[in-house]
């Protein structure tokens, strides 16, 4: 045979291939995409649904999946995602076999498409259906090319993908073009639509959907038309299911004032994130006030003991007054009722950083965080007039310069301020003090002009110091001016005489530990000195809590104007081990009377333990000669620490009632085999296990990542349990991945997965930029572990008898990879970067997967973009609100999403409608870093990277979930 002779194609072969045939004797070619293709195919706009490269004038009206069918509905009323994963893989496998067979038969000067055309000429077509083939003819044609093992499922999948006419015959030229182009180019020939579906009518579409948040667009599933309208209607509606906040883990660890209060009936009240929390230690349950929409910064207790005010950040900061009273007939989880709201109408105060009621409870003093640190006085019961009674600029300084406010409890009943009828007058609040960075300032209202005037207290001959907390001493006597006792930033107690307006006494109390804001770092959290100071007027005692981890009870003189000395001292020790620094006390509350013993289900740990480490307290003896040895002081204390833990402390025992996180929480994951157990990882590098049923933390592990000075290194970033529930993988900011035992958190393996790492591992200094591992994900069979992050690569490790060996590195993203998902069969890995570009990889080879992925069955859906989640994006005031995390329920009927505004949304899945209906739940103050369903869909966990809190929600009204008192449906 002359190899230079170009084989000819029979005339009937040119006929069967239709318009794509070249000149006679020149062989078949596929014209390039673009103008040539448009010239080769007539305009077919009159037919709404047609396969790519289909000419209805030539091939007839398309049938099969391109002809809409009636939607089917499940027994529960939920329309499921129209995906047939077996058919999807069958099509890909068949096309792979065909391309391999044609490549083997390629001859010189003869293209592969000529080989396919000749095979169809020999075995396909006929007088009744020229240029088309049925399934038997298709199988015979490929058998002649050496592909004899095509199954019925594979042939059916190819016919469905390429398209058939109303009689089930597939045009040979359409198939040949699709085979020559490949899946990607063929998909590019489909119809294109912009944006999610507006309504059910708009969903009558097959092709590619583009929307701004997805870089490359997405394709409708193969059998989409069968249920498109029903799914879109369901997606647009609000779910009947809901989330009920069950428990909040954490306390405010960076508050400027004392955040703990106790009601007369013994309930502990505090704030965290955007919530007011009422905690019942006897039942280990919480109730919530959820009226805020931003970070809560302060709290004040009304004289009645049951009414509270909480102040928040915002463009127009506000303070909300609410009550925690509950009648016996009310449900135990009844939300707290809002009574009033006062707000900065002009919006320049930034935040209300401190609040205080006067002795009548009718006036609320709020301290703003504007440049002038303005104090406003509100008659909060007056719902008609929301203007403040007075607005008093207190001090000009770098924010925050004022850390607290205290109202004189006796000033309003003095003769010069008492109204004629003897009733309290909100406009006659006579005196309050503001304190903070190196100042105490006394404010009094002139009885004639009604103008407030302030006077700075003198520090005498002492160098000025910061004041963290202050109370009015119970000075006895009609004509005696009040005194103020202040807790300083260096751990001392200071007494100011307000008549002389100067410092009169300093008492060494607590050690100088912690840190405080400065002019160079004004935003630094203040943890130094005496953070909490409580006056027990009936007992004539004082209790202080400091950054050195000590709780000290002090005795006052009989006149209440001075401190005699210590009565008791309790030293707290860190639950993280003897080498760890003591917990810094940020908040303090006292329960004076002992409560009856109750069975407390607060923790799986033994009392006074955390992660197996004893939590102990040392009791110091009272100072000699203080004359107060008869009393031992309060029986019980509640302590809030800088690690956001709530402690119960007595003279003989210590226990952690509520555990929290002292740093930003970046990820959460549920154990798939123990559905009520979840794990969190924070910026401090600690991995913690939580029991949702018992509302407790029961194990912790320090991965020694540390809090970094930059966001790209240090700290913990991501978590994932293996599907068999045995392993837990954590991605860290220095590029490491640590695999632990899922129950004990013992380290099993460790690898460098990120592109960063320590510049000097021996010295442990600094990190290379871009090394953090932002996403980790086990394959469904637990044999592979994928890790990705700021180095823009995806690394795959193989689990070989507990040892993880690198098998592939996938490169192609332009920025940090933020999400990973596997298919159910562990064959394909999907990665999504911060630019919302989706790439797909074959496993375990790590090669780019260029096939069609529209019908694949994904084990999880944590990608913020994709066809089934394109409706989750909603418009905010400044454009689309950023979605940080999404997750699909195990039943695949719902999804949750967390955004930058602190909102957790529950939506139907698939979510394909524009402005999809959702149930919205607020608890976080901002930036929900992660949100996840439990394996049994009974729980949802969400974490905050600003409020440092873990919120656990119960799922209600969803099939397959468990009610509070019922079994799994």
CSV table of N, CA and C in Angstrom, one decimal, residues 196-318:
chain,number,residue,atom,x,y,z
A,196,UNK,N,-30.0,32.7,37.8
A,196,UNK,CA,-30.9,31.6,38.3
A,196,UNK,C,-32.3,31.8,37.7
A,197,UNK,N,-33.2,30.8,37.9
A,197,UNK,CA,-34.5,30.8,37.3
A,197,UNK,C,-35.4,31.8,38.1
A,198,UNK,N,-36.1,32.6,37.3
A,198,UNK,CA,-37.0,33.6,37.9
A,198,UNK,C,-38.3,32.9,38.5
A,199,UNK,N,-38.8,32.0,37.7
A,199,UNK,CA,-40.0,31.2,38.2
A,199,UNK,C,-40.0,29.9,37.5
A,200,UNK,N,-41.1,29.1,37.7
A,200,UNK,CA,-41.2,27.8,37.1
A,200,UNK,C,-41.2,27.8,35.6
A,201,UNK,N,-41.8,28.9,35.0
A,201,UNK,CA,-41.9,29.0,33.6
A,201,UNK,C,-40.5,29.2,33.0
A,202,UNK,N,-39.7,30.0,33.7
A,202,UNK,CA,-38.3,30.3,33.3
A,202,UNK,C,-37.4,29.1,33.4
A,203,UNK,N,-37.8,28.1,34.3
A,203,UNK,CA,-37.0,26.9,34.5
A,203,UNK,C,-37.1,25.9,33.3
A,204,UNK,N,-38.0,26.2,32.4
A,204,UNK,CA,-38.2,25.3,31.2
A,204,UNK,C,-37.0,25.5,30.3
A,205,UNK,N,-35.8,25.1,30.7
A,205,UNK,CA,-34.6,25.4,29.9
A,205,UNK,C,-33.6,24.3,30.1
A,206,UNK,N,-32.9,24.0,29.0
A,206,UNK,CA,-31.8,23.1,29.0
A,206,UNK,C,-30.5,23.8,28.4
A,207,UNK,N,-29.4,23.7,29.2
A,207,UNK,CA,-28.2,24.3,28.7
A,207,UNK,C,-27.3,24.8,29.8
A,208,UNK,N,-26.7,25.9,29.5
A,208,UNK,CA,-25.7,26.4,30.5
A,208,UNK,C,-26.3,27.7,31.1
A,209,UNK,N,-26.1,27.8,32.5
A,209,UNK,CA,-26.6,28.9,33.2
A,209,UNK,C,-25.4,29.6,33.8
A,210,UNK,N,-25.3,30.9,33.5
A,210,UNK,CA,-24.2,31.7,34.0
A,210,UNK,C,-24.8,32.7,35.1
A,211,UNK,N,-24.0,32.9,36.1
A,211,UNK,CA,-24.4,34.0,37.1
A,211,UNK,C,-23.2,34.5,37.7
A,212,UNK,N,-23.2,35.8,38.2
A,212,UNK,CA,-22.0,36.5,38.5
A,212,UNK,C,-21.1,35.8,39.5
A,213,UNK,N,-21.7,35.0,40.5
A,213,UNK,CA,-20.8,34.4,41.5
A,213,UNK,C,-20.1,33.2,41.1
A,214,UNK,N,-20.5,32.6,39.9
A,214,UNK,CA,-19.8,31.4,39.4
A,214,UNK,C,-19.0,31.8,38.2
A,215,UNK,N,-17.7,31.5,38.2
A,215,UNK,CA,-16.8,32.0,37.2
A,215,UNK,C,-17.1,31.4,35.9
A,216,UNK,N,-17.4,30.1,35.8
A,216,UNK,CA,-17.5,29.4,34.5
A,216,UNK,C,-18.9,29.0,34.2
A,217,UNK,N,-19.8,29.2,35.0
A,217,UNK,CA,-21.2,28.8,34.7
A,217,UNK,C,-21.4,27.3,35.0
A,218,UNK,N,-22.7,26.9,35.0
A,218,UNK,CA,-23.1,25.5,35.3
A,218,UNK,C,-24.1,25.0,34.3
A,219,UNK,N,-24.2,23.7,34.2
A,219,UNK,CA,-25.1,23.1,33.3
A,219,UNK,C,-26.2,22.4,34.0
A,220,UNK,N,-27.4,22.5,33.3
A,220,UNK,CA,-28.6,21.8,33.9
A,220,UNK,C,-28.3,20.3,33.8
A,221,UNK,N,-28.9,19.5,34.7
A,221,UNK,CA,-28.7,18.1,34.7
A,221,UNK,C,-29.4,17.5,33.4
A,222,UNK,N,-29.0,16.3,33.1
A,222,UNK,CA,-29.5,15.7,31.8
A,222,UNK,C,-31.0,15.6,31.8
A,223,UNK,N,-31.6,15.1,32.9
A,223,UNK,CA,-33.0,14.9,32.9
A,223,UNK,C,-33.7,16.1,33.6
A,224,UNK,N,-33.2,17.3,33.5
A,224,UNK,CA,-33.8,18.4,34.2
A,224,UNK,C,-35.2,18.7,33.9
A,225,UNK,N,-35.6,18.6,32.6
A,225,UNK,CA,-36.9,19.0,32.2
A,225,UNK,C,-38.0,18.2,32.9
A,226,UNK,N,-37.7,17.0,33.3
A,226,UNK,CA,-38.7,16.1,33.9
A,226,UNK,C,-39.3,16.7,35.2
A,227,UNK,N,-38.5,17.5,35.9
A,227,UNK,CA,-39.0,18.0,37.2
A,227,UNK,C,-38.6,19.4,37.4
A,228,UNK,N,-38.3,20.1,36.3
A,228,UNK,CA,-37.8,21.5,36.4
A,228,UNK,C,-38.7,22.4,37.1
A,229,UNK,N,-40.0,22.4,36.7
A,229,UNK,CA,-41.0,23.4,37.2
A,229,UNK,C,-41.3,23.1,38.7
A,230,UNK,N,-41.4,21.8,39.0
A,230,UNK,CA,-41.7,21.5,40.4
A,230,UNK,C,-40.5,21.8,41.4
A,231,UNK,N,-39.3,21.6,40.9
A,231,UNK,CA,-38.2,21.9,41.8
A,231,UNK,C,-38.0,23.4,41.9
A,232,UNK,N,-38.3,24.2,40.9
A,232,UNK,CA,-38.1,25.6,41.0
A,232,UNK,C,-39.2,26.2,41.9
A,233,UNK,N,-40.4,25.7,41.8
A,233,UNK,CA,-41.5,26.2,42.7
A,233,UNK,C,-41.1,25.9,44.1
A,234,UNK,N,-40.6,24.7,44.4
A,234,UNK,CA,-40.2,24.3,45.8
A,234,UNK,C,-39.0,25.2,46.2
A,235,UNK,N,-38.1,25.4,45.3
A,235,UNK,CA,-36.9,26.2,45.7
A,235,UNK,C,-37.3,27.6,46.0
A,236,UNK,N,-38.3,28.2,45.3
A,236,UNK,CA,-38.7,29.6,45.6
A,236,UNK,C,-39.5,29.7,46.9
A,237,UNK,N,-40.0,28.7,47.4
A,237,UNK,CA,-40.9,28.7,48.6
A,237,UNK,C,-40.0,28.6,49.9
A,238,UNK,N,-40.5,29.1,51.0
A,238,UNK,CA,-39.8,29.0,52.3
A,238,UNK,C,-40.0,27.7,52.9
A,239,UNK,N,-39.0,27.0,53.4
A,239,UNK,CA,-39.1,25.7,53.9
A,239,UNK,C,-40.1,25.7,55.1
A,240,UNK,N,-40.8,24.6,55.2
A,240,UNK,CA,-41.6,24.4,56.4
A,240,UNK,C,-40.8,24.0,57.6
A,241,UNK,N,-39.6,23.4,57.4
A,241,UNK,CA,-38.7,23.1,58.5
A,241,UNK,C,-38.1,24.4,59.1
A,242,UNK,N,-37.5,24.2,60.2
A,242,UNK,CA,-36.9,25.4,60.9
A,242,UNK,C,-35.8,25.0,61.8
A,243,UNK,N,-35.1,25.9,62.3
A,243,UNK,CA,-34.0,25.7,63.2
A,243,UNK,C,-34.3,26.4,64.6
A,244,UNK,N,-34.1,25.7,65.6
A,244,UNK,CA,-34.3,26.3,67.0
A,244,UNK,C,-33.0,26.3,67.7
A,245,UNK,N,-32.6,27.4,68.1
A,245,UNK,CA,-31.3,27.5,68.8
A,245,UNK,C,-31.4,26.8,70.1
A,246,UNK,N,-30.5,25.8,70.3
A,246,UNK,CA,-30.5,24.9,71.5
A,246,UNK,C,-29.5,25.3,72.5
A,247,UNK,N,-28.3,25.7,72.1
A,247,UNK,CA,-27.3,26.0,73.1
A,247,UNK,C,-26.2,26.8,72.4
A,248,UNK,N,-25.7,27.8,73.2
A,248,UNK,CA,-24.6,28.6,72.7
A,248,UNK,C,-23.4,28.3,73.6
A,249,UNK,N,-22.3,27.9,73.0
A,249,UNK,CA,-21.1,27.6,73.7
A,249,UNK,C,-20.1,28.8,73.6
A,250,UNK,N,-19.9,29.4,74.8
A,250,UNK,CA,-19.0,30.6,74.8
A,250,UNK,C,-19.5,31.7,75.6
A,251,UNK,N,-18.7,32.6,76.0
A,251,UNK,CA,-19.0,33.8,76.7
A,251,UNK,C,-18.2,35.0,76.0
A,252,UNK,N,-18.6,36.2,76.3
A,252,UNK,CA,-17.8,37.3,75.8
A,252,UNK,C,-16.4,37.3,76.5
A,253,UNK,N,-15.4,37.1,75.7
A,253,UNK,CA,-14.0,37.0,76.3
A,253,UNK,C,-13.2,38.3,76.1
A,254,UNK,N,-13.8,39.3,75.4
A,254,UNK,CA,-13.1,40.6,75.2
A,254,UNK,C,-14.0,41.8,75.6
A,255,UNK,N,-14.8,41.6,76.6
A,255,UNK,CA,-15.7,42.7,77.0
A,255,UNK,C,-15.0,43.7,77.7
A,256,UNK,N,-15.4,45.0,77.7
A,256,UNK,CA,-14.8,46.0,78.4
A,256,UNK,C,-15.3,46.1,79.9
A,257,UNK,N,-16.5,45.5,80.1
A,257,UNK,CA,-17.1,45.5,81.4
A,257,UNK,C,-17.5,44.1,81.9
A,258,UNK,N,-18.0,44.1,83.1
A,258,UNK,CA,-18.5,42.8,83.6
A,258,UNK,C,-19.7,42.3,82.9
A,259,UNK,N,-19.6,41.1,82.3
A,259,UNK,CA,-20.7,40.6,81.4
A,259,UNK,C,-21.6,39.6,82.1
A,260,UNK,N,-21.3,39.3,83.3
A,260,UNK,CA,-22.1,38.3,84.0
A,260,UNK,C,-23.1,39.0,85.1
A,261,UNK,N,-24.3,38.5,85.0
A,261,UNK,CA,-25.3,39.0,86.0
A,261,UNK,C,-26.1,37.7,86.5
A,262,UNK,N,-26.7,37.9,87.7
A,262,UNK,CA,-27.4,36.8,88.3
A,262,UNK,C,-28.8,37.3,88.7
A,263,UNK,N,-29.9,36.6,88.4
A,263,UNK,CA,-31.2,37.1,88.7
A,263,UNK,C,-31.5,36.6,90.2
A,264,UNK,N,-32.6,37.2,90.8
A,264,UNK,CA,-32.9,36.7,92.1
A,264,UNK,C,-33.3,35.3,92.2
A,265,UNK,N,-33.7,34.6,91.2
A,265,UNK,CA,-34.0,33.2,91.2
A,265,UNK,C,-32.8,32.3,90.8
A,266,UNK,N,-31.6,33.0,90.6
A,266,UNK,CA,-30.4,32.2,90.4
A,266,UNK,C,-30.0,31.9,89.0
A,267,UNK,N,-30.8,32.5,88.0
A,267,UNK,CA,-30.4,32.3,86.6
A,267,UNK,C,-29.2,33.2,86.3
A,268,UNK,N,-28.3,32.8,85.5
A,268,UNK,CA,-27.1,33.5,85.0
A,268,UNK,C,-27.4,34.2,83.7
A,269,UNK,N,-27.2,35.5,83.6
A,269,UNK,CA,-27.5,36.2,82.4
A,269,UNK,C,-26.2,36.9,81.9
A,270,UNK,N,-26.0,36.8,80.6
A,270,UNK,CA,-24.9,37.4,80.0
A,270,UNK,C,-25.2,37.5,78.5
A,271,UNK,N,-24.3,38.0,77.7
A,271,UNK,CA,-24.4,38.2,76.3
A,271,UNK,C,-23.3,37.5,75.6
A,272,UNK,N,-23.5,37.1,74.4
A,272,UNK,CA,-22.5,36.5,73.5
A,272,UNK,C,-23.0,36.7,72.1
A,273,UNK,N,-22.1,37.0,71.2
A,273,UNK,CA,-22.4,37.3,69.8
A,273,UNK,C,-23.5,38.3,69.7
A,274,UNK,N,-24.6,38.0,69.1
A,274,UNK,CA,-25.7,39.0,69.0
A,274,UNK,C,-26.9,38.5,69.8
A,275,UNK,N,-26.6,37.9,70.9
A,275,UNK,CA,-27.7,37.3,71.8
A,275,UNK,C,-27.5,37.7,73.2
A,276,UNK,N,-28.7,37.8,73.9
A,276,UNK,CA,-28.7,37.8,75.3
A,276,UNK,C,-29.0,36.4,75.8
A,277,UNK,N,-28.3,35.9,76.8
A,277,UNK,CA,-28.5,34.5,77.2
A,277,UNK,C,-28.9,34.4,78.6
A,278,UNK,N,-29.9,33.6,78.9
A,278,UNK,CA,-30.3,33.3,80.3
A,278,UNK,C,-30.0,31.8,80.5
A,279,UNK,N,-29.1,31.5,81.4
A,279,UNK,CA,-28.6,30.2,81.6
A,279,UNK,C,-29.1,29.6,83.0
A,280,UNK,N,-29.8,28.5,82.9
A,280,UNK,CA,-30.2,27.8,84.1
A,280,UNK,C,-29.3,26.7,84.4
A,281,UNK,N,-28.5,26.8,85.5
A,281,UNK,CA,-27.4,25.8,85.8
A,281,UNK,C,-28.0,24.5,86.3
A,282,UNK,N,-29.2,24.6,86.9
A,282,UNK,CA,-29.8,23.4,87.4
A,282,UNK,C,-30.3,22.4,86.3
A,283,UNK,N,-30.7,23.0,85.2
A,283,UNK,CA,-31.2,22.1,84.1
A,283,UNK,C,-30.2,22.1,82.9
A,284,UNK,N,-29.2,23.0,83.0
A,284,UNK,CA,-28.2,23.1,81.9
A,284,UNK,C,-28.9,23.4,80.6
A,285,UNK,N,-29.8,24.4,80.7
A,285,UNK,CA,-30.5,24.9,79.5
A,285,UNK,C,-30.4,26.4,79.4
A,286,UNK,N,-30.6,26.9,78.2
A,286,UNK,CA,-30.5,28.3,77.9
A,286,UNK,C,-31.8,28.9,77.3
A,287,UNK,N,-32.1,30.1,77.6
A,287,UNK,CA,-33.1,30.9,76.9
A,287,UNK,C,-32.4,32.1,76.3
A,288,UNK,N,-33.0,32.7,75.2
A,288,UNK,CA,-32.3,33.7,74.5
A,288,UNK,C,-33.2,34.9,74.2
A,289,UNK,N,-32.5,36.0,74.1
A,289,UNK,CA,-33.0,37.2,73.6
A,289,UNK,C,-32.3,37.5,72.3
A,290,UNK,N,-33.1,37.5,71.2
A,290,UNK,CA,-32.5,37.6,69.8
A,290,UNK,C,-32.9,38.8,69.1
A,291,UNK,N,-33.0,39.9,69.8
A,291,UNK,CA,-33.4,41.1,69.1
A,291,UNK,C,-32.3,41.9,68.5
A,292,UNK,N,-31.1,41.6,68.7
A,292,UNK,CA,-29.9,42.3,68.2
A,292,UNK,C,-29.6,41.9,66.8
A,293,UNK,N,-28.9,42.8,66.0
A,293,UNK,CA,-28.5,42.4,64.7
A,293,UNK,C,-27.0,42.7,64.4
A,294,UNK,N,-26.3,42.9,65.6
A,294,UNK,CA,-24.8,43.2,65.5
A,294,UNK,C,-24.2,42.8,66.8
A,295,UNK,N,-22.9,42.9,66.9
A,295,UNK,CA,-22.2,42.5,68.1
A,295,UNK,C,-22.7,43.2,69.3
A,296,UNK,N,-23.1,42.5,70.4
A,296,UNK,CA,-23.4,43.0,71.7
A,296,UNK,C,-22.2,43.3,72.4
A,297,UNK,N,-22.1,44.5,73.0
A,297,UNK,CA,-20.9,45.0,73.7
A,297,UNK,C,-21.0,45.2,75.2
A,298,UNK,N,-22.2,45.3,75.7
A,298,UNK,CA,-22.4,45.7,77.1
A,298,UNK,C,-23.7,45.2,77.6
A,299,UNK,N,-23.8,45.1,78.9
A,299,UNK,CA,-25.1,44.7,79.6
A,299,UNK,C,-25.2,45.4,80.9
A,300,UNK,N,-26.4,45.7,81.3
A,300,UNK,CA,-26.7,46.3,82.6
A,300,UNK,C,-28.0,45.6,83.1
A,301,UNK,N,-28.0,45.5,84.5
A,301,UNK,CA,-29.1,44.8,85.1
A,301,UNK,C,-30.0,45.9,85.8
A,302,UNK,N,-31.3,45.8,85.6
A,302,UNK,CA,-32.2,46.7,86.2
A,302,UNK,C,-32.4,46.4,87.7
A,303,UNK,N,-32.7,47.4,88.5
A,303,UNK,CA,-32.9,47.1,90.0
A,303,UNK,C,-33.9,46.0,90.3
A,304,UNK,N,-34.8,45.7,89.4
A,304,UNK,CA,-35.8,44.6,89.7
A,304,UNK,C,-35.1,43.2,89.6
A,305,UNK,N,-33.9,43.1,89.0
A,305,UNK,CA,-33.2,41.9,88.9
A,305,UNK,C,-33.6,41.0,87.7
A,306,UNK,N,-34.7,41.3,87.0
A,306,UNK,CA,-35.1,40.5,85.9
A,306,UNK,C,-35.1,41.2,84.5
A,307,UNK,N,-34.9,42.5,84.6
A,307,UNK,CA,-34.9,43.3,83.4
A,307,UNK,C,-33.4,43.7,83.1
A,308,UNK,N,-33.1,43.6,81.8
A,308,UNK,CA,-31.7,43.9,81.4
A,308,UNK,C,-31.7,44.8,80.1
A,309,UNK,N,-30.6,45.5,80.0
A,309,UNK,CA,-30.3,46.2,78.8
A,309,UNK,C,-29.0,45.8,78.2
A,310,UNK,N,-29.0,45.6,76.9
A,310,UNK,CA,-27.8,45.2,76.2
A,310,UNK,C,-27.5,46.2,75.0
A,311,UNK,N,-26.3,46.6,74.9
A,311,UNK,CA,-25.9,47.6,73.8
A,311,UNK,C,-25.1,46.9,72.7
A,312,UNK,N,-25.3,47.4,71.5
A,312,UNK,CA,-24.7,46.8,70.4
A,312,UNK,C,-23.9,47.8,69.5
A,313,UNK,N,-23.1,47.2,68.6
A,313,UNK,CA,-22.5,48.0,67.5
A,313,UNK,C,-23.5,48.3,66.4
A,314,UNK,N,-23.1,49.1,65.4
A,314,UNK,CA,-23.9,49.3,64.3
A,314,UNK,C,-23.8,50.6,63.7
A,315,UNK,N,-24.3,50.8,62.5
A,315,UNK,CA,-24.3,52.1,61.8
A,315,UNK,C,-25.1,53.1,62.6
A,316,UNK,N,-26.1,52.6,63.3
A,316,UNK,CA,-26.9,53.4,64.3
A,316,UNK,C,-27.0,52.5,65.5
A,317,UNK,N,-26.0,52.5,66.4
A,317,UNK,CA,-26.0,51.6,67.5
A,317,UNK,C,-27.2,51.8,68.4
A,318,UNK,N,-27.6,50.8,69.1
A,318,UNK,CA,-28.8,50.8,69.9
A,318,UNK,C,-28.6,50.0,71.2
